[in-house]
Amino acid sequence: MFDSETVLFAGGRIDRAAHLRMRADALLADPEARSMVMWRGKALFEDDAAPRLAWLPPDAPILGDAAEPPIFLGLDGTAPRFAHDISGWADPVADAAPGFADTSINRHPAAGGLGFQDLRGAMSRLDPTDAGDAVTAKGIFGWHASHRFCARCGAPSRVAQAGWQRVCDACGGSHFPRTDPVVIMLVLHRGRLLMGRSPAWPEGMFSLLAGFMEPGESIEAAVRREVIEETGVRVGRVGYLASQPWPFPASLMIGCWAEALSDEIVLDPVELEDAFWISREGLLAERTAESPRLRPARRGAIAHFLIEHWLAGRLDLPL
Ligand SMILES: [Zn+2]
C-alpha cells in the first residue's frame, strides 16, 4: 500500500488555526502555551539520539535571546504553539557553517542538556509529526531572514499576522511566505530507472533527477524540460506521486513518475556528473554487494521514499 502522506516533513501535529493569528499576543499568555526554539535553521531537541522537539514555556530564559516576537504556529489540541528564533546567539563552541549533512549539536547555556540539531542531519531519527512541525517554523524563519526589505519599494518591512506576513509601511505592500516548487521524478524506461548524480554530492551518491519549476510551467512540462536538459532523454506521460515540504531553504518537492520515450543519455555536465539506467534487480543487488558502487539517497528525503516504494512494487504506475 502506498500512502503518499507518510513522506517525512509532510505531516505535523499542529492545527494552524489561522483565524487566531490576530490574537497571538493573548494566546502567548495562555498557561498551556509552549514554544519550540530555532537557531540558524536548527531546532532544539530533548534527546540527542532519539530527538523529540523541546516545547518550552514562554518565560523560559533561552527565549530571551529572540530578537523578534514568536511565530504563532497554531494549536495542539487546545494548547497554543509558538516558535522563537534565537539566531542572534553566537555559539562559542561550534559556530561553523553547515556542510552537506550537519550532524553537529549546539548547546545553549540556558537550555540544560537540550541541543540544537539540523533537521536534515537528524532526519533519519526524527519523529514524523515533530518533523512536520519543525519544518514549518524553519521555512517561515528562513523566509523572514531573507526578506527583510520590501520587494516593491526597498524599504524595511516588518513582521505581521503573528509571523505569517510582512508589511511595508512605506508603500503599503503585503508580502507572504514563499515556497519554490521543485519537480523530482522517477523516470522509467521499460522497467529501468534513470538515476544521476550532481557534482556537489558526496562520493558515490546517486538519486532521482530534480529541478526547479519555472514561471509559466505546469508540473508535467517542468518534468519533461528538466529530464531532457540534464540527460537528453525525452519524456511522454507524467503523473503525480507525492510531495514533501523541503525548506532548505524554501522548496516544495513534487514527486512524479515519468515515462521515458528514449533511453540514450546525453549529459549536461554542469548539472550532472553521471547518469545511468538501472533495473530493480540491479539496484537491489547493490544493497547486498560487498563493495557497492552506489550510495543511496538519504533516508527521509522524498527521493529515498519514492525509490523504496518503487523497489517494493508498491507504486501502481500505468507503465
Ligand atoms: Zn514597500
PDB file of C-alpha atoms and ligand atoms in Angstrom:
ATOM      1  CA  MET A   1       0.000   0.000   0.000  1.00  0.00           C
ATOM      2  CA  PHE A   2       1.402   3.393  -0.984  1.00  0.00           C
ATOM      3  CA  ASP A   3       0.403   6.310   1.266  1.00  0.00           C
ATOM      4  CA  SER A   4       1.852   9.491  -0.239  1.00  0.00           C
ATOM      5  CA  GLU A   5       1.394  11.431   3.002  1.00  0.00           C
ATOM      6  CA  THR A   6       3.779   9.279   5.020  1.00  0.00           C
ATOM      7  CA  VAL A   7       6.771  11.058   3.487  1.00  0.00           C
ATOM      8  CA  LEU A   8       8.849  12.802   6.184  1.00  0.00           C
ATOM      9  CA  PHE A   9       8.124  16.502   6.837  1.00  0.00           C
ATOM     10  CA  ALA A  10       4.650  16.216   5.248  1.00  0.00           C
ATOM     11  CA  GLY A  11       2.608  15.766   8.401  1.00  0.00           C
ATOM     12  CA  GLY A  12       2.809  17.952  11.503  1.00  0.00           C
ATOM     13  CA  ARG A  13       0.592  17.675  14.535  1.00  0.00           C
ATOM     14  CA  ILE A  14      -0.360  21.335  14.804  1.00  0.00           C
ATOM     15  CA  ASP A  15      -3.633  22.808  13.506  1.00  0.00           C
ATOM     16  CA  ARG A  16      -2.561  26.144  12.016  1.00  0.00           C
ATOM     17  CA  ALA A  17      -5.741  27.885  13.264  1.00  0.00           C
ATOM     18  CA  ALA A  18      -5.064  30.864  11.002  1.00  0.00           C
ATOM     19  CA  HIS A  19      -8.124  32.681  12.310  1.00  0.00           C
ATOM     20  CA  LEU A  20      -6.339  33.090  15.668  1.00  0.00           C
ATOM     21  CA  ARG A  21      -3.231  34.794  14.288  1.00  0.00           C
ATOM     22  CA  MET A  22      -4.567  38.254  15.129  1.00  0.00           C
ATOM     23  CA  ARG A  23      -4.917  37.146  18.780  1.00  0.00           C
ATOM     24  CA  ALA A  24      -1.452  35.621  19.126  1.00  0.00           C
ATOM     25  CA  ASP A  25      -0.322  38.033  21.857  1.00  0.00           C
ATOM     26  CA  ALA A  26      -3.171  36.950  24.136  1.00  0.00           C
ATOM     27  CA  LEU A  27      -2.577  33.266  23.343  1.00  0.00           C
ATOM     28  CA  LEU A  28       1.068  33.589  24.401  1.00  0.00           C
ATOM     29  CA  ALA A  29      -0.211  34.260  27.939  1.00  0.00           C
ATOM     30  CA  ASP A  30      -2.273  31.035  27.955  1.00  0.00           C
ATOM     31  CA  PRO A  31      -0.931  28.661  30.669  1.00  0.00           C
ATOM     32  CA  GLU A  32      -0.815  25.866  28.068  1.00  0.00           C
ATOM     33  CA  ALA A  33       1.280  27.918  25.604  1.00  0.00           C
ATOM     34  CA  ARG A  34       4.597  26.368  24.611  1.00  0.00           C
ATOM     35  CA  SER A  35       7.279  27.308  22.122  1.00  0.00           C
ATOM     36  CA  MET A  36       9.821  25.476  20.024  1.00  0.00           C
ATOM     37  CA  VAL A  37      13.185  27.161  19.591  1.00  0.00           C
ATOM     38  CA  MET A  38      15.164  27.543  16.394  1.00  0.00           C
ATOM     39  CA  TRP A  39      18.710  28.744  15.963  1.00  0.00           C
ATOM     40  CA  ARG A  40      20.096  29.388  12.470  1.00  0.00           C
ATOM     41  CA  GLY A  41      17.772  26.780  10.982  1.00  0.00           C
ATOM     42  CA  LYS A  42      18.400  24.140  13.663  1.00  0.00           C
ATOM     43  CA  ALA A  43      15.669  23.064  16.092  1.00  0.00           C
ATOM     44  CA  LEU A  44      16.052  22.483  19.833  1.00  0.00           C
ATOM     45  CA  PHE A  45      15.588  18.800  20.714  1.00  0.00           C
ATOM     46  CA  GLU A  46      15.258  16.979  24.004  1.00  0.00           C
ATOM     47  CA  ASP A  47      17.260  13.884  23.245  1.00  0.00           C
ATOM     48  CA  ASP A  48      20.381  13.689  21.137  1.00  0.00           C
ATOM     49  CA  ALA A  49      19.956  10.118  19.868  1.00  0.00           C
ATOM     50  CA  ALA A  50      16.149   9.918  19.616  1.00  0.00           C
ATOM     51  CA  PRO A  51      15.370  13.622  19.188  1.00  0.00           C
ATOM     52  CA  ARG A  52      11.976  14.989  20.220  1.00  0.00           C
ATOM     53  CA  LEU A  53      11.180  18.681  19.835  1.00  0.00           C
ATOM     54  CA  ALA A  54      11.602  20.630  23.074  1.00  0.00           C
ATOM     55  CA  TRP A  55       8.460  22.662  23.857  1.00  0.00           C
ATOM     56  CA  LEU A  56       9.298  25.355  26.398  1.00  0.00           C
ATOM     57  CA  PRO A  57       7.055  27.700  28.406  1.00  0.00           C
ATOM     58  CA  PRO A  58       7.095  31.280  27.050  1.00  0.00           C
ATOM     59  CA  ASP A  59       9.054  32.513  30.089  1.00  0.00           C
ATOM     60  CA  ALA A  60      11.950  30.055  29.560  1.00  0.00           C
ATOM     61  CA  PRO A  61      15.226  32.041  29.874  1.00  0.00           C
ATOM     62  CA  ILE A  62      16.591  30.916  26.488  1.00  0.00           C
ATOM     63  CA  LEU A  63      13.679  32.626  24.724  1.00  0.00           C
ATOM     64  CA  GLY A  64      15.013  35.965  25.966  1.00  0.00           C
ATOM     65  CA  ASP A  65      17.603  35.710  23.169  1.00  0.00           C
ATOM     66  CA  ALA A  66      14.899  36.089  20.476  1.00  0.00           C
ATOM     67  CA  ALA A  67      15.126  39.395  18.620  1.00  0.00           C
ATOM     68  CA  GLU A  68      11.546  39.258  17.292  1.00  0.00           C
ATOM     69  CA  PRO A  69       8.191  38.164  18.762  1.00  0.00           C
ATOM     70  CA  PRO A  70       7.477  34.459  18.200  1.00  0.00           C
ATOM     71  CA  ILE A  71       5.579  32.977  15.274  1.00  0.00           C
ATOM     72  CA  PHE A  72       2.177  31.565  16.172  1.00  0.00           C
ATOM     73  CA  LEU A  73       2.233  28.047  14.712  1.00  0.00           C
ATOM     74  CA  GLY A  74      -1.312  27.117  15.762  1.00  0.00           C
ATOM     75  CA  LEU A  75      -2.955  24.762  18.238  1.00  0.00           C
ATOM     76  CA  ASP A  76      -2.036  21.319  19.510  1.00  0.00           C
ATOM     77  CA  GLY A  77      -5.473  20.342  20.785  1.00  0.00           C
ATOM     78  CA  THR A  78      -6.328  23.464  22.781  1.00  0.00           C
ATOM     79  CA  ALA A  79      -2.713  24.373  23.562  1.00  0.00           C
ATOM     80  CA  PRO A  80      -1.235  27.350  21.660  1.00  0.00           C
ATOM     81  CA  ARG A  81       2.068  26.553  19.964  1.00  0.00           C
ATOM     82  CA  PHE A  82       4.727  29.117  19.046  1.00  0.00           C
ATOM     83  CA  ALA A  83       8.246  29.198  17.639  1.00  0.00           C
ATOM     84  CA  HIS A  84      11.050  31.549  18.766  1.00  0.00           C
ATOM     85  CA  ASP A  85      14.135  32.265  16.668  1.00  0.00           C
ATOM     86  CA  ILE A  86      17.317  32.956  18.663  1.00  0.00           C
ATOM     87  CA  SER A  87      19.693  33.103  15.683  1.00  0.00           C
ATOM     88  CA  GLY A  88      21.377  36.180  17.179  1.00  0.00           C
ATOM     89  CA  TRP A  89      23.097  33.932  19.718  1.00  0.00           C
ATOM     90  CA  ALA A  90      26.677  33.019  18.785  1.00  0.00           C
ATOM     91  CA  ASP A  91      27.699  29.546  19.930  1.00  0.00           C
ATOM     92  CA  PRO A  92      31.309  29.973  21.113  1.00  0.00           C
ATOM     93  CA  VAL A  93      31.960  26.229  20.808  1.00  0.00           C
ATOM     94  CA  ALA A  94      30.764  25.395  17.309  1.00  0.00           C
ATOM     95  CA  ASP A  95      29.671  28.153  15.012  1.00  0.00           C
ATOM     96  CA  ALA A  96      30.821  26.717  11.707  1.00  0.00           C
ATOM     97  CA  ALA A  97      28.785  26.941   8.516  1.00  0.00           C
ATOM     98  CA  PRO A  98      26.864  23.678   7.993  1.00  0.00           C
ATOM     99  CA  GLY A  99      28.081  21.283   5.320  1.00  0.00           C
ATOM    100  CA  PHE A 100      26.094  18.786   3.222  1.00  0.00           C
ATOM    101  CA  ALA A 101      24.860  16.909   6.285  1.00  0.00           C
ATOM    102  CA  ASP A 102      25.371  18.826   9.512  1.00  0.00           C
ATOM    103  CA  THR A 103      25.261  16.359  12.402  1.00  0.00           C
ATOM    104  CA  SER A 104      26.776  18.686  14.991  1.00  0.00           C
ATOM    105  CA  ILE A 105      24.817  19.584  18.145  1.00  0.00           C
ATOM    106  CA  ASN A 106      24.889  23.110  19.561  1.00  0.00           C
ATOM    107  CA  ARG A 107      24.156  23.682  23.255  1.00  0.00           C
ATOM    108  CA  HIS A 108      22.887  26.965  24.635  1.00  0.00           C
ATOM    109  CA  PRO A 109      23.939  27.647  28.246  1.00  0.00           C
ATOM    110  CA  ALA A 110      20.302  28.301  29.275  1.00  0.00           C
ATOM    111  CA  ALA A 111      18.934  25.102  27.712  1.00  0.00           C
ATOM    112  CA  GLY A 112      20.250  22.468  30.093  1.00  0.00           C
ATOM    113  CA  GLY A 113      21.116  19.273  28.239  1.00  0.00           C
ATOM    114  CA  LEU A 114      18.970  20.158  25.219  1.00  0.00           C
ATOM    115  CA  GLY A 115      20.676  20.598  21.879  1.00  0.00           C
ATOM    116  CA  PHE A 116      20.130  22.259  18.506  1.00  0.00           C
ATOM    117  CA  GLN A 117      20.208  19.814  15.605  1.00  0.00           C
ATOM    118  CA  ASP A 118      19.950  20.322  11.854  1.00  0.00           C
ATOM    119  CA  LEU A 119      16.696  18.877  10.509  1.00  0.00           C
ATOM    120  CA  ARG A 120      18.404  17.204   7.557  1.00  0.00           C
ATOM    121  CA  GLY A 121      21.299  15.919   9.632  1.00  0.00           C
ATOM    122  CA  ALA A 122      18.826  14.345  12.082  1.00  0.00           C
ATOM    123  CA  MET A 123      16.085  13.372   9.639  1.00  0.00           C
ATOM    124  CA  SER A 124      16.569   9.609   9.793  1.00  0.00           C
ATOM    125  CA  ARG A 125      15.887   9.801  13.568  1.00  0.00           C
ATOM    126  CA  LEU A 126      13.046  12.341  13.714  1.00  0.00           C
ATOM    127  CA  ASP A 127       9.537  11.691  14.944  1.00  0.00           C
ATOM    128  CA  PRO A 128       7.317  12.282  11.858  1.00  0.00           C
ATOM    129  CA  THR A 129       4.979  14.798  13.489  1.00  0.00           C
ATOM    130  CA  ASP A 130       7.880  16.688  15.077  1.00  0.00           C
ATOM    131  CA  ALA A 131       9.490  16.821  11.652  1.00  0.00           C
ATOM    132  CA  GLY A 132       6.374  18.347  10.099  1.00  0.00           C
ATOM    133  CA  ASP A 133       6.013  20.985  12.815  1.00  0.00           C
ATOM    134  CA  ALA A 134       9.698  21.868  12.788  1.00  0.00           C
ATOM    135  CA  VAL A 135       9.922  22.438   9.022  1.00  0.00           C
ATOM    136  CA  THR A 136       7.009  24.853   9.230  1.00  0.00           C
ATOM    137  CA  ALA A 137       8.981  27.043  11.635  1.00  0.00           C
ATOM    138  CA  LYS A 138      12.187  26.511   9.654  1.00  0.00           C
ATOM    139  CA  GLY A 139      10.525  27.672   6.451  1.00  0.00           C
ATOM    140  CA  ILE A 140       8.997  30.797   7.953  1.00  0.00           C
ATOM    141  CA  PHE A 141      12.111  31.899   9.829  1.00  0.00           C
ATOM    142  CA  GLY A 142      14.185  31.325   6.706  1.00  0.00           C
ATOM    143  CA  TRP A 143      11.784  33.495   4.728  1.00  0.00           C
ATOM    144  CA  HIS A 144      11.941  36.333   7.278  1.00  0.00           C
ATOM    145  CA  ALA A 145      15.738  36.178   7.356  1.00  0.00           C
ATOM    146  CA  SER A 146      15.988  36.715   3.596  1.00  0.00           C
ATOM    147  CA  HIS A 147      13.047  39.092   3.061  1.00  0.00           C
ATOM    148  CA  ARG A 148      13.671  41.943   5.463  1.00  0.00           C
ATOM    149  CA  PHE A 149      13.093  44.585   2.791  1.00  0.00           C
ATOM    150  CA  CYS A 150      10.045  45.292   0.681  1.00  0.00           C
ATOM    151  CA  ALA A 151      10.337  43.729  -2.784  1.00  0.00           C
ATOM    152  CA  ARG A 152       8.229  46.579  -4.246  1.00  0.00           C
ATOM    153  CA  CYS A 153       9.960  49.698  -2.884  1.00  0.00           C
ATOM    154  CA  GLY A 154      13.057  48.513  -0.991  1.00  0.00           C
ATOM    155  CA  ALA A 155      12.094  49.978   2.399  1.00  0.00           C
ATOM    156  CA  PRO A 156      12.475  47.807   5.509  1.00  0.00           C
ATOM    157  CA  SER A 157       9.342  45.688   6.092  1.00  0.00           C
ATOM    158  CA  ARG A 158       8.013  44.398   9.405  1.00  0.00           C
ATOM    159  CA  VAL A 159       6.521  41.145  10.677  1.00  0.00           C
ATOM    160  CA  ALA A 160       2.702  40.940  10.775  1.00  0.00           C
ATOM    161  CA  GLN A 161      -0.012  38.295  11.316  1.00  0.00           C
ATOM    162  CA  ALA A 162       1.979  36.546  14.058  1.00  0.00           C
ATOM    163  CA  GLY A 163       4.798  35.807  11.623  1.00  0.00           C
ATOM    164  CA  TRP A 164       2.809  34.803   8.534  1.00  0.00           C
ATOM    165  CA  GLN A 165       3.152  38.092   6.650  1.00  0.00           C
ATOM    166  CA  ARG A 166       5.449  41.061   6.244  1.00  0.00           C
ATOM    167  CA  VAL A 167       4.042  44.502   5.579  1.00  0.00           C
ATOM    168  CA  CYS A 168       5.727  47.602   4.230  1.00  0.00           C
ATOM    169  CA  ASP A 169       4.678  50.838   5.916  1.00  0.00           C
ATOM    170  CA  ALA A 170       6.336  52.926   3.191  1.00  0.00           C
ATOM    171  CA  CYS A 171       4.242  51.670   0.250  1.00  0.00           C
ATOM    172  CA  GLY A 172       1.531  49.554   1.921  1.00  0.00           C
ATOM    173  CA  GLY A 173       2.737  46.319   0.286  1.00  0.00           C
ATOM    174  CA  SER A 174       1.934  42.940   1.892  1.00  0.00           C
ATOM    175  CA  HIS A 175       4.315  40.027   1.459  1.00  0.00           C
ATOM    176  CA  PHE A 176       3.632  36.341   2.131  1.00  0.00           C
ATOM    177  CA  PRO A 177       5.988  33.414   2.845  1.00  0.00           C
ATOM    178  CA  ARG A 178       7.103  31.908  -0.441  1.00  0.00           C
ATOM    179  CA  THR A 179       7.521  28.307  -1.468  1.00  0.00           C
ATOM    180  CA  ASP A 180       9.558  27.336  -4.530  1.00  0.00           C
ATOM    181  CA  PRO A 181       8.257  24.213  -6.309  1.00  0.00           C
ATOM    182  CA  VAL A 182      10.776  21.602  -7.420  1.00  0.00           C
ATOM    183  CA  VAL A 183       9.925  18.565  -9.526  1.00  0.00           C
ATOM    184  CA  ILE A 184      11.658  15.267  -8.689  1.00  0.00           C
ATOM    185  CA  MET A 185      10.937  12.247 -10.815  1.00  0.00           C
ATOM    186  CA  LEU A 186      11.135   8.513 -11.209  1.00  0.00           C
ATOM    187  CA  VAL A 187      11.943   8.408 -14.920  1.00  0.00           C
ATOM    188  CA  LEU A 188      11.257   4.887 -16.177  1.00  0.00           C
ATOM    189  CA  HIS A 189      12.073   3.122 -19.444  1.00  0.00           C
ATOM    190  CA  ARG A 190      10.984  -0.493 -19.856  1.00  0.00           C
ATOM    191  CA  GLY A 191      11.329  -1.253 -16.158  1.00  0.00           C
ATOM    192  CA  ARG A 192      14.580   0.609 -15.642  1.00  0.00           C
ATOM    193  CA  LEU A 193      15.021   3.744 -13.523  1.00  0.00           C
ATOM    194  CA  LEU A 194      17.057   6.795 -14.536  1.00  0.00           C
ATOM    195  CA  MET A 195      19.434   7.923 -11.780  1.00  0.00           C
ATOM    196  CA  GLY A 196      22.002  10.682 -11.733  1.00  0.00           C
ATOM    197  CA  ARG A 197      24.476  12.448  -9.519  1.00  0.00           C
ATOM    198  CA  SER A 198      25.186  16.111  -9.034  1.00  0.00           C
ATOM    199  CA  PRO A 199      28.863  17.131  -8.979  1.00  0.00           C
ATOM    200  CA  ALA A 200      28.404  18.597  -5.473  1.00  0.00           C
ATOM    201  CA  TRP A 201      27.172  15.388  -3.838  1.00  0.00           C
ATOM    202  CA  PRO A 202      29.218  13.053  -1.607  1.00  0.00           C
ATOM    203  CA  GLU A 203      31.223  10.441  -3.478  1.00  0.00           C
ATOM    204  CA  GLY A 204      29.075   7.621  -4.871  1.00  0.00           C
ATOM    205  CA  MET A 205      25.690   9.171  -4.087  1.00  0.00           C
ATOM    206  CA  PHE A 206      23.064   8.805  -6.813  1.00  0.00           C
ATOM    207  CA  SER A 207      19.468   9.931  -6.749  1.00  0.00           C
ATOM    208  CA  LEU A 208      16.488  10.910  -8.867  1.00  0.00           C
ATOM    209  CA  LEU A 209      16.611  13.791 -11.320  1.00  0.00           C
ATOM    210  CA  ALA A 210      15.115  17.012  -9.983  1.00  0.00           C
ATOM    211  CA  GLY A 211      14.902  20.691 -10.793  1.00  0.00           C
ATOM    212  CA  PHE A 212      13.160  23.962 -10.035  1.00  0.00           C
ATOM    213  CA  MET A 213       9.954  24.773 -11.860  1.00  0.00           C
ATOM    214  CA  GLU A 214       9.928  27.953 -13.929  1.00  0.00           C
ATOM    215  CA  PRO A 215       7.178  30.571 -14.261  1.00  0.00           C
ATOM    216  CA  GLY A 216       4.546  29.564 -16.782  1.00  0.00           C
ATOM    217  CA  GLU A 217       5.224  25.819 -16.463  1.00  0.00           C
ATOM    218  CA  SER A 218       2.900  23.014 -15.485  1.00  0.00           C
ATOM    219  CA  ILE A 219       4.369  20.232 -13.355  1.00  0.00           C
ATOM    220  CA  GLU A 220       4.347  17.930 -16.395  1.00  0.00           C
ATOM    221  CA  ALA A 221       6.179  20.473 -18.568  1.00  0.00           C
ATOM    222  CA  ALA A 222       8.804  21.047 -15.876  1.00  0.00           C
ATOM    223  CA  VAL A 223       9.456  17.298 -15.588  1.00  0.00           C
ATOM    224  CA  ARG A 224       9.891  16.966 -19.375  1.00  0.00           C
ATOM    225  CA  ARG A 225      12.182  20.015 -19.592  1.00  0.00           C
ATOM    226  CA  GLU A 226      14.420  19.025 -16.664  1.00  0.00           C
ATOM    227  CA  VAL A 227      14.882  15.459 -17.893  1.00  0.00           C
ATOM    228  CA  ILE A 228      15.751  16.420 -21.461  1.00  0.00           C
ATOM    229  CA  GLU A 229      18.019  19.295 -20.336  1.00  0.00           C
ATOM    230  CA  GLU A 230      20.007  17.151 -17.924  1.00  0.00           C
ATOM    231  CA  THR A 231      20.121  13.825 -19.769  1.00  0.00           C
ATOM    232  CA  GLY A 232      18.753  14.282 -23.303  1.00  0.00           C
ATOM    233  CA  VAL A 233      16.009  11.724 -22.540  1.00  0.00           C
ATOM    234  CA  ARG A 234      12.560  12.517 -23.986  1.00  0.00           C
ATOM    235  CA  VAL A 235       9.587  12.104 -21.625  1.00  0.00           C
ATOM    236  CA  GLY A 236       5.962  11.383 -22.533  1.00  0.00           C
ATOM    237  CA  ARG A 237       3.371  10.783 -19.838  1.00  0.00           C
ATOM    238  CA  VAL A 238       3.890  12.242 -16.356  1.00  0.00           C
ATOM    239  CA  GLY A 239       1.899  11.617 -13.172  1.00  0.00           C
ATOM    240  CA  TYR A 240       1.915  12.824  -9.581  1.00  0.00           C
ATOM    241  CA  LEU A 241       3.030  10.583  -6.699  1.00  0.00           C
ATOM    242  CA  ALA A 242       3.752  12.568  -3.515  1.00  0.00           C
ATOM    243  CA  SER A 243       5.038  15.912  -2.251  1.00  0.00           C
ATOM    244  CA  GLN A 244       7.439  16.926   0.501  1.00  0.00           C
ATOM    245  CA  PRO A 245       7.963  20.305   2.160  1.00  0.00           C
ATOM    246  CA  TRP A 246      11.718  20.907   1.916  1.00  0.00           C
ATOM    247  CA  PRO A 247      12.537  24.301   3.446  1.00  0.00           C
ATOM    248  CA  PHE A 248      16.273  24.113   2.729  1.00  0.00           C
ATOM    249  CA  PRO A 249      15.740  26.939   2.111  1.00  0.00           C
ATOM    250  CA  ALA A 250      12.231  27.169   0.602  1.00  0.00           C
ATOM    251  CA  SER A 251      11.311  24.239  -1.632  1.00  0.00           C
ATOM    252  CA  LEU A 252       8.287  22.042  -2.073  1.00  0.00           C
ATOM    253  CA  MET A 253       9.379  18.784  -3.705  1.00  0.00           C
ATOM    254  CA  ILE A 254       6.760  17.439  -6.122  1.00  0.00           C
ATOM    255  CA  GLY A 255       7.382  13.742  -6.706  1.00  0.00           C
ATOM    256  CA  CYS A 256       6.283  12.348 -10.081  1.00  0.00           C
ATOM    257  CA  TRP A 257       6.641   9.321 -12.305  1.00  0.00           C
ATOM    258  CA  ALA A 258       7.642   9.940 -15.918  1.00  0.00           C
ATOM    259  CA  GLU A 259       7.567   7.676 -18.951  1.00  0.00           C
ATOM    260  CA  ALA A 260      10.792   7.902 -20.958  1.00  0.00           C
ATOM    261  CA  LEU A 261      10.328   7.730 -24.757  1.00  0.00           C
ATOM    262  CA  SER A 262      14.057   7.291 -25.410  1.00  0.00           C
ATOM    263  CA  ASP A 263      16.967   5.902 -23.422  1.00  0.00           C
ATOM    264  CA  GLU A 264      20.112   7.413 -24.926  1.00  0.00           C
ATOM    265  CA  ILE A 265      21.788   9.638 -22.312  1.00  0.00           C
ATOM    266  CA  VAL A 266      23.493  12.897 -23.306  1.00  0.00           C
ATOM    267  CA  LEU A 267      24.711  14.534 -20.086  1.00  0.00           C
ATOM    268  CA  ASP A 268      24.613  18.211 -19.269  1.00  0.00           C
ATOM    269  CA  PRO A 269      27.951  18.247 -17.402  1.00  0.00           C
ATOM    270  CA  VAL A 270      27.084  21.403 -15.459  1.00  0.00           C
ATOM    271  CA  GLU A 271      24.021  19.775 -13.873  1.00  0.00           C
ATOM    272  CA  LEU A 272      25.061  16.138 -13.733  1.00  0.00           C
ATOM    273  CA  GLU A 273      28.354  14.341 -13.322  1.00  0.00           C
ATOM    274  CA  ASP A 274      26.907  10.975 -14.280  1.00  0.00           C
ATOM    275  CA  ALA A 275      23.590   9.285 -15.083  1.00  0.00           C
ATOM    276  CA  PHE A 276      22.550   5.718 -15.884  1.00  0.00           C
ATOM    277  CA  TRP A 277      19.611   3.350 -16.175  1.00  0.00           C
ATOM    278  CA  ILE A 278      19.253   0.644 -13.536  1.00  0.00           C
ATOM    279  CA  SER A 279      16.744  -2.173 -13.057  1.00  0.00           C
ATOM    280  CA  ARG A 280      15.045  -3.121  -9.781  1.00  0.00           C
ATOM    281  CA  GLU A 281      17.210  -6.205  -9.628  1.00  0.00           C
ATOM    282  CA  GLY A 282      20.341  -4.153 -10.251  1.00  0.00           C
ATOM    283  CA  LEU A 283      19.505  -1.675  -7.521  1.00  0.00           C
ATOM    284  CA  LEU A 284      18.599  -4.432  -5.056  1.00  0.00           C
ATOM    285  CA  ALA A 285      21.857  -6.228  -5.859  1.00  0.00           C
ATOM    286  CA  GLU A 286      23.748  -3.048  -4.923  1.00  0.00           C
ATOM    287  CA  ARG A 287      22.284  -3.346  -1.423  1.00  0.00           C
ATOM    288  CA  THR A 288      23.895  -6.680  -0.791  1.00  0.00           C
ATOM    289  CA  ALA A 289      27.068  -6.135  -2.783  1.00  0.00           C
ATOM    290  CA  GLU A 290      30.318  -6.439  -0.865  1.00  0.00           C
ATOM    291  CA  SER A 291      31.625  -3.177  -2.305  1.00  0.00           C
ATOM    292  CA  PRO A 292      28.585  -1.230  -3.510  1.00  0.00           C
ATOM    293  CA  ARG A 293      29.220   1.459  -6.109  1.00  0.00           C
ATOM    294  CA  LEU A 294      26.098   3.435  -5.244  1.00  0.00           C
ATOM    295  CA  ARG A 295      25.312   5.358  -2.096  1.00  0.00           C
ATOM    296  CA  PRO A 296      21.540   5.534  -1.714  1.00  0.00           C
ATOM    297  CA  ALA A 297      19.550   8.759  -1.444  1.00  0.00           C
ATOM    298  CA  ARG A 298      19.254   9.945   2.140  1.00  0.00           C
ATOM    299  CA  ARG A 299      16.631   8.264   4.307  1.00  0.00           C
ATOM    300  CA  GLY A 300      13.867  10.821   4.942  1.00  0.00           C
ATOM    301  CA  ALA A 301      14.259  12.556   1.578  1.00  0.00           C
ATOM    302  CA  ILE A 302      11.456  12.087  -0.960  1.00  0.00           C
ATOM    303  CA  ALA A 303      13.926  10.519  -3.417  1.00  0.00           C
ATOM    304  CA  HIS A 304      14.584   7.719  -0.931  1.00  0.00           C
ATOM    305  CA  PHE A 305      10.833   7.391  -0.249  1.00  0.00           C
ATOM    306  CA  LEU A 306       9.922   7.073  -3.937  1.00  0.00           C
ATOM    307  CA  ILE A 307      12.784   4.712  -4.776  1.00  0.00           C
ATOM    308  CA  GLU A 308      11.936   2.414  -1.849  1.00  0.00           C
ATOM    309  CA  HIS A 309       8.250   2.238  -2.845  1.00  0.00           C
ATOM    310  CA  TRP A 310       9.226   1.583  -6.473  1.00  0.00           C
ATOM    311  CA  LEU A 311      11.632  -1.181  -5.431  1.00  0.00           C
ATOM    312  CA  ALA A 312       8.919  -2.783  -3.298  1.00  0.00           C
ATOM    313  CA  GLY A 313       6.445  -2.675  -6.194  1.00  0.00           C
ATOM    314  CA  ARG A 314       4.011  -0.509  -4.237  1.00  0.00           C
ATOM    315  CA  LEU A 315       3.554   2.217  -6.861  1.00  0.00           C
ATOM    316  CA  ASP A 316       0.635   1.442  -9.121  1.00  0.00           C
ATOM    317  CA  LEU A 317       2.112   3.017 -12.235  1.00  0.00           C
ATOM    318  CA  PRO A 318       0.365   2.866 -15.637  1.00  0.00           C
ATOM    319  CA  LEU A 319       3.592   1.967 -17.416  1.00  0.00           C
TER     320      LEU A 319
HETATM  321 ZN    ZN B   1       7.260  48.869   0.131  1.00  0.00          ZN
END
